[in-house]
Structures are given as C-alpha cells and as structure tokens.
Amino acid sequence: MVLSVKEGCKYALLVPTSMGLRLTPESGQPVHSSDLFHLQATSAETNVASISSYLGLPVKVLTAFVEGNPFASFIKSNLRARGMDFEAKEVAQGGPWGYRHQINVADSGYGSRGPRVWNDRAGEVGRTLSAGDFDLERIFGVEGVQLVHLSGLIAALSPETGKFCLDIARTAKKYGSLISFDLNYRASFWKGREAELGGIFSEICSLADVLIGNEEDFQLCLGIKGPEAGGKDISGKIQGFKEMITRVKEQYPGAQVFATTLREVVNTNRHLWGAIMLAGDDWQVVQPREIHVLDRIGGGDGFVGGLLYAILKGWEPEKWIQFGWASGALATTFLTDYAQPADEAQIWSIWQGNARVQR
C-alpha cells in the first residue's frame, strides 16, 4: 500500500506551529544548580519538519512572530539555517505584559536522574494564529503542498488555533494534499475544554491520512479504549497496541496509516526503542532495540519526521517505519531537540546498527 502523493507542488511538507525558545543547562546538569544554559529555537512541528528540510525537501512553516522582538529574529535565523521557508503574521507586543514567544526549560537528566521539563506559555503569540492570517487558497491551490502535518499541541493551544488547524485540514483535503495528525495530548491544554477539543480532534482525524499517537493520546483525545495489560515489558504489550490501533481504524476508516512508538526507559541514557505501524491492512513492527540517549526530547518528533519523509519519497511501507525509527533514534543523539541528518545514509546506518567510523 502506497499513499498517493500529489505532484507539481512547490512544497513537500507544510507545518503550522508556534515557535518558542528552549533553555537547557550545559553538561546535563539540573536547572536549579546551573548558571550556564544553551538557547535554541524550538517547536514540536518544526522538529518533525527538520528531517525533510535537512534532507533537501522543500518545507514551509506557518507561524506568528512578535514584531520587533529580538528572539523572533533569532527564531527566523534558525528556520532559515534549517532550510525552511516561513510565512508569519507579525503581532505587536503591546507593552511589557503583552505577547511573547513561549519558553521551554529542560533538564535533560542523566543516568538515574530523569529529565524534567517546565513550559512557560503565558502570553504566547502563537495562541493568536488563525486562517485569516494566511492565504490558504494560494498556499494549497496555487503553490501546492504534498503533505501537511498537524499537531494536537497547536490544535489545543487556544480556541483560535483549534479552528486554524481545522481550516488548514479542510483546505488541504479540498486540494488533495495528504494530512498527517499527531494527537499529542497535554492534560493542561484540555482541562475544562474536553467537549470542545474532542470535536475538533475528531474532525481532524476524520480528514487525516496518517494518524500518530500513543495509548494516552488515543484514549484521552478520542475516547478509544487503550491496550489491555500485556507482559512486563514493551515487547509483551505489542498485541494490545495492535488491538487499540484496530479500534482507531474502525472509528476513522478514512485514514490509511496508523503509527505509534514504543519506549521502555532503562535509565535516562539507555532506552529500548520500537514502533508499530498499520499501513492499509499490513502491520509493520520494529521490536524494541537498545539505543543510547544524549537527550530524549524530540525523539518522537524525529520518528514522525522520518516516517513522513519516507512517505513523501514514495518508498515501500516497510521502509517508512524503519526510517522513522532510525530518525527518532538519531534525534536523541543531538543536544537540539530536532535531528540534523547529514544524509539518508546516516539514518540508514543507525537502522543497520552500524556505528563504525565513516571515512
């Protein structure tokens, strides 16, 4: 089974997103004991898109910036460096208590000390995003987009962004673009908004070609029964995950691909990493394999990015999950929360377990 990718498009991949800043202590130290931090531009959706952009596919980002803000300039430079086109509305800050870009403070953890992440999203400019900020008819109808990737993080960010994601999904469907949706449930986003967001997420799922999520995502976003208790480790629970994905497919039969990652944490820097995918009627399973982790944040995004790149390249489904698995593993070796692959061969070497020196 191969998804039909639209031809003659300016962009292979489009992502709507709210860009922010990530602060991470140096040398794997905790936040409270650090005075030196690494600053990076970040968002889950551009983490996904980075696999395609670094490997040479044309990527477009739809977002918002605080007008005249130096961090907005920092983010724009980062997106350009990643080879991404961006289109954005510029929003006036509105004084010292006005809009700004979100801040993510991340302790990567080390060994027996697990990671800790704090999100500060007060006044986040991305919460204002709406379809009226962009000419979607031009973007999808004239320029053309092969695949649009939507995230539940943006769909749940505010009532405005929920409608924004719906409008993008409807327009993408109208013009024959593929739609990928990673549910990305966050309890703090959903509190008191369950009925509103349940309706938005359900409609996006009904339009999507690719659905991605873990057991929590499918249960809490869509009300679908999760996997039954299996063995003590992830390998023993695979049948339960398959049964859950089957229930998702029954509820959303328009989607053609369903995928989820499998992760068992031995310690902060040693994980067992696997994946399951249903493409059409065929299952693809990557049994959990050991990976060594520098920073786990962004590994799931790397998986999605690799999966979508493989779909866009027109490969066979068996390679979709393999390339996704290896792209996720690659992402965990970077201090940035997005992978920066040198080429396809680097990712395939990870899949093959080849960590020898390349000369």
PDB file of N, CA and C in Angstrom, residues 4-13 57-59 139-147 175-178 312:
ATOM      1  N   SER A   4      -0.919   8.050  -2.211  1.00  0.00           N
ATOM      2  CA  SER A   4      -0.748   8.822  -3.441  1.00  0.00           C
ATOM      3  C   SER A   4      -0.318  10.237  -3.089  1.00  0.00           C
ATOM      4  N   VAL A   5       0.907  10.594  -3.446  1.00  0.00           N
ATOM      5  CA  VAL A   5       1.456  11.910  -3.155  1.00  0.00           C
ATOM      6  C   VAL A   5       1.223  12.820  -4.359  1.00  0.00           C
ATOM      7  N   LYS A   6       0.641  13.969  -4.128  1.00  0.00           N
ATOM      8  CA  LYS A   6       0.303  14.921  -5.180  1.00  0.00           C
ATOM      9  C   LYS A   6       1.561  15.431  -5.881  1.00  0.00           C
ATOM     10  N   GLU A   7       1.495  15.539  -7.192  1.00  0.00           N
ATOM     11  CA  GLU A   7       2.635  16.026  -7.977  1.00  0.00           C
ATOM     12  C   GLU A   7       2.507  17.529  -8.245  1.00  0.00           C
ATOM     13  N   GLY A   8       3.616  18.144  -8.701  1.00  0.00           N
ATOM     14  CA  GLY A   8       3.612  19.532  -9.139  1.00  0.00           C
ATOM     15  C   GLY A   8       3.432  20.553  -8.034  1.00  0.00           C
ATOM     16  N   CYS A   9       3.867  20.224  -6.840  1.00  0.00           N
ATOM     17  CA  CYS A   9       3.714  21.128  -5.693  1.00  0.00           C
ATOM     18  C   CYS A   9       5.016  21.867  -5.394  1.00  0.00           C
ATOM     19  N   LYS A  10       4.896  23.093  -4.929  1.00  0.00           N
ATOM     20  CA  LYS A  10       6.076  23.852  -4.517  1.00  0.00           C
ATOM     21  C   LYS A  10       6.664  23.299  -3.230  1.00  0.00           C
ATOM     22  N   TYR A  11       5.782  22.827  -2.323  1.00  0.00           N
ATOM     23  CA  TYR A  11       6.232  22.356  -1.019  1.00  0.00           C
ATOM     24  C   TYR A  11       5.911  20.884  -0.814  1.00  0.00           C
ATOM     25  N   ALA A  12       6.889  20.146  -0.313  1.00  0.00           N
ATOM     26  CA  ALA A  12       6.656  18.754   0.059  1.00  0.00           C
ATOM     27  C   ALA A  12       5.888  18.677   1.371  1.00  0.00           C
ATOM     28  N   LEU A  13       6.243  19.537   2.323  1.00  0.00           N
ATOM     29  CA  LEU A  13       5.687  19.448   3.672  1.00  0.00           C
ATOM     30  C   LEU A  13       5.384  20.836   4.202  1.00  0.00           C
ATOM     31  N   LEU A  57      14.140  18.321   1.035  1.00  0.00           N
ATOM     32  CA  LEU A  57      12.782  18.548   0.557  1.00  0.00           C
ATOM     33  C   LEU A  57      12.320  19.955   0.946  1.00  0.00           C
ATOM     34  N   PRO A  58      11.521  20.604   0.105  1.00  0.00           N
ATOM     35  CA  PRO A  58      11.055  21.962   0.411  1.00  0.00           C
ATOM     36  C   PRO A  58       9.978  21.952   1.497  1.00  0.00           C
ATOM     37  N   VAL A  59      10.210  22.722   2.546  1.00  0.00           N
ATOM     38  CA  VAL A  59       9.342  22.770   3.721  1.00  0.00           C
ATOM     39  C   VAL A  59       8.854  24.199   3.934  1.00  0.00           C
ATOM     40  N   ILE A 139      -1.756  29.140  -0.946  1.00  0.00           N
ATOM     41  CA  ILE A 139      -0.762  28.174  -0.472  1.00  0.00           C
ATOM     42  C   ILE A 139      -1.067  26.773  -0.984  1.00  0.00           C
ATOM     43  N   PHE A 140      -2.336  26.350  -0.872  1.00  0.00           N
ATOM     44  CA  PHE A 140      -2.690  24.988  -1.273  1.00  0.00           C
ATOM     45  C   PHE A 140      -3.124  24.895  -2.732  1.00  0.00           C
ATOM     46  N   GLY A 141      -3.794  25.937  -3.233  1.00  0.00           N
ATOM     47  CA  GLY A 141      -4.344  25.863  -4.581  1.00  0.00           C
ATOM     48  C   GLY A 141      -3.409  26.312  -5.673  1.00  0.00           C
ATOM     49  N   VAL A 142      -2.476  27.220  -5.375  1.00  0.00           N
ATOM     50  CA  VAL A 142      -1.552  27.752  -6.386  1.00  0.00           C
ATOM     51  C   VAL A 142      -0.142  27.195  -6.172  1.00  0.00           C
ATOM     52  N   GLU A 143       0.422  27.411  -4.975  1.00  0.00           N
ATOM     53  CA  GLU A 143       1.767  26.892  -4.690  1.00  0.00           C
ATOM     54  C   GLU A 143       1.755  25.369  -4.618  1.00  0.00           C
ATOM     55  N   GLY A 144       0.829  24.827  -3.872  1.00  0.00           N
ATOM     56  CA  GLY A 144       0.692  23.379  -3.757  1.00  0.00           C
ATOM     57  C   GLY A 144       1.501  22.800  -2.608  1.00  0.00           C
ATOM     58  N   VAL A 145       0.893  21.872  -1.880  1.00  0.00           N
ATOM     59  CA  VAL A 145       1.511  21.200  -0.739  1.00  0.00           C
ATOM     60  C   VAL A 145       1.242  19.709  -0.870  1.00  0.00           C
ATOM     61  N   GLN A 146       2.287  18.901  -0.795  1.00  0.00           N
ATOM     62  CA  GLN A 146       2.088  17.451  -0.885  1.00  0.00           C
ATOM     63  C   GLN A 146       1.512  16.879   0.407  1.00  0.00           C
ATOM     64  N   LEU A 147       2.020  17.336   1.538  1.00  0.00           N
ATOM     65  CA  LEU A 147       1.581  16.784   2.818  1.00  0.00           C
ATOM     66  C   LEU A 147       1.613  17.880   3.877  1.00  0.00           C
ATOM     67  N   TYR A 175      -7.807  20.341  -1.742  1.00  0.00           N
ATOM     68  CA  TYR A 175      -6.835  20.389  -2.832  1.00  0.00           C
ATOM     69  C   TYR A 175      -6.011  19.109  -2.977  1.00  0.00           C
ATOM     70  N   GLY A 176      -6.386  18.060  -2.279  1.00  0.00           N
ATOM     71  CA  GLY A 176      -5.743  16.773  -2.482  1.00  0.00           C
ATOM     72  C   GLY A 176      -4.409  16.589  -1.798  1.00  0.00           C
ATOM     73  N   SER A 177      -4.084  17.435  -0.809  1.00  0.00           N
ATOM     74  CA  SER A 177      -2.862  17.249  -0.029  1.00  0.00           C
ATOM     75  C   SER A 177      -3.083  16.157   1.010  1.00  0.00           C
ATOM     76  N   LEU A 178      -2.075  15.350   1.260  1.00  0.00           N
ATOM     77  CA  LEU A 178      -2.142  14.383   2.348  1.00  0.00           C
ATOM     78  C   LEU A 178      -2.125  15.119   3.683  1.00  0.00           C
ATOM     79  N   LEU A 312       6.812  10.659   1.611  1.00  0.00           N
ATOM     80  CA  LEU A 312       6.983  11.637   0.544  1.00  0.00           C
ATOM     81  C   LEU A 312       7.934  11.139  -0.550  1.00  0.00           C
TER      82      LEU A 312
END
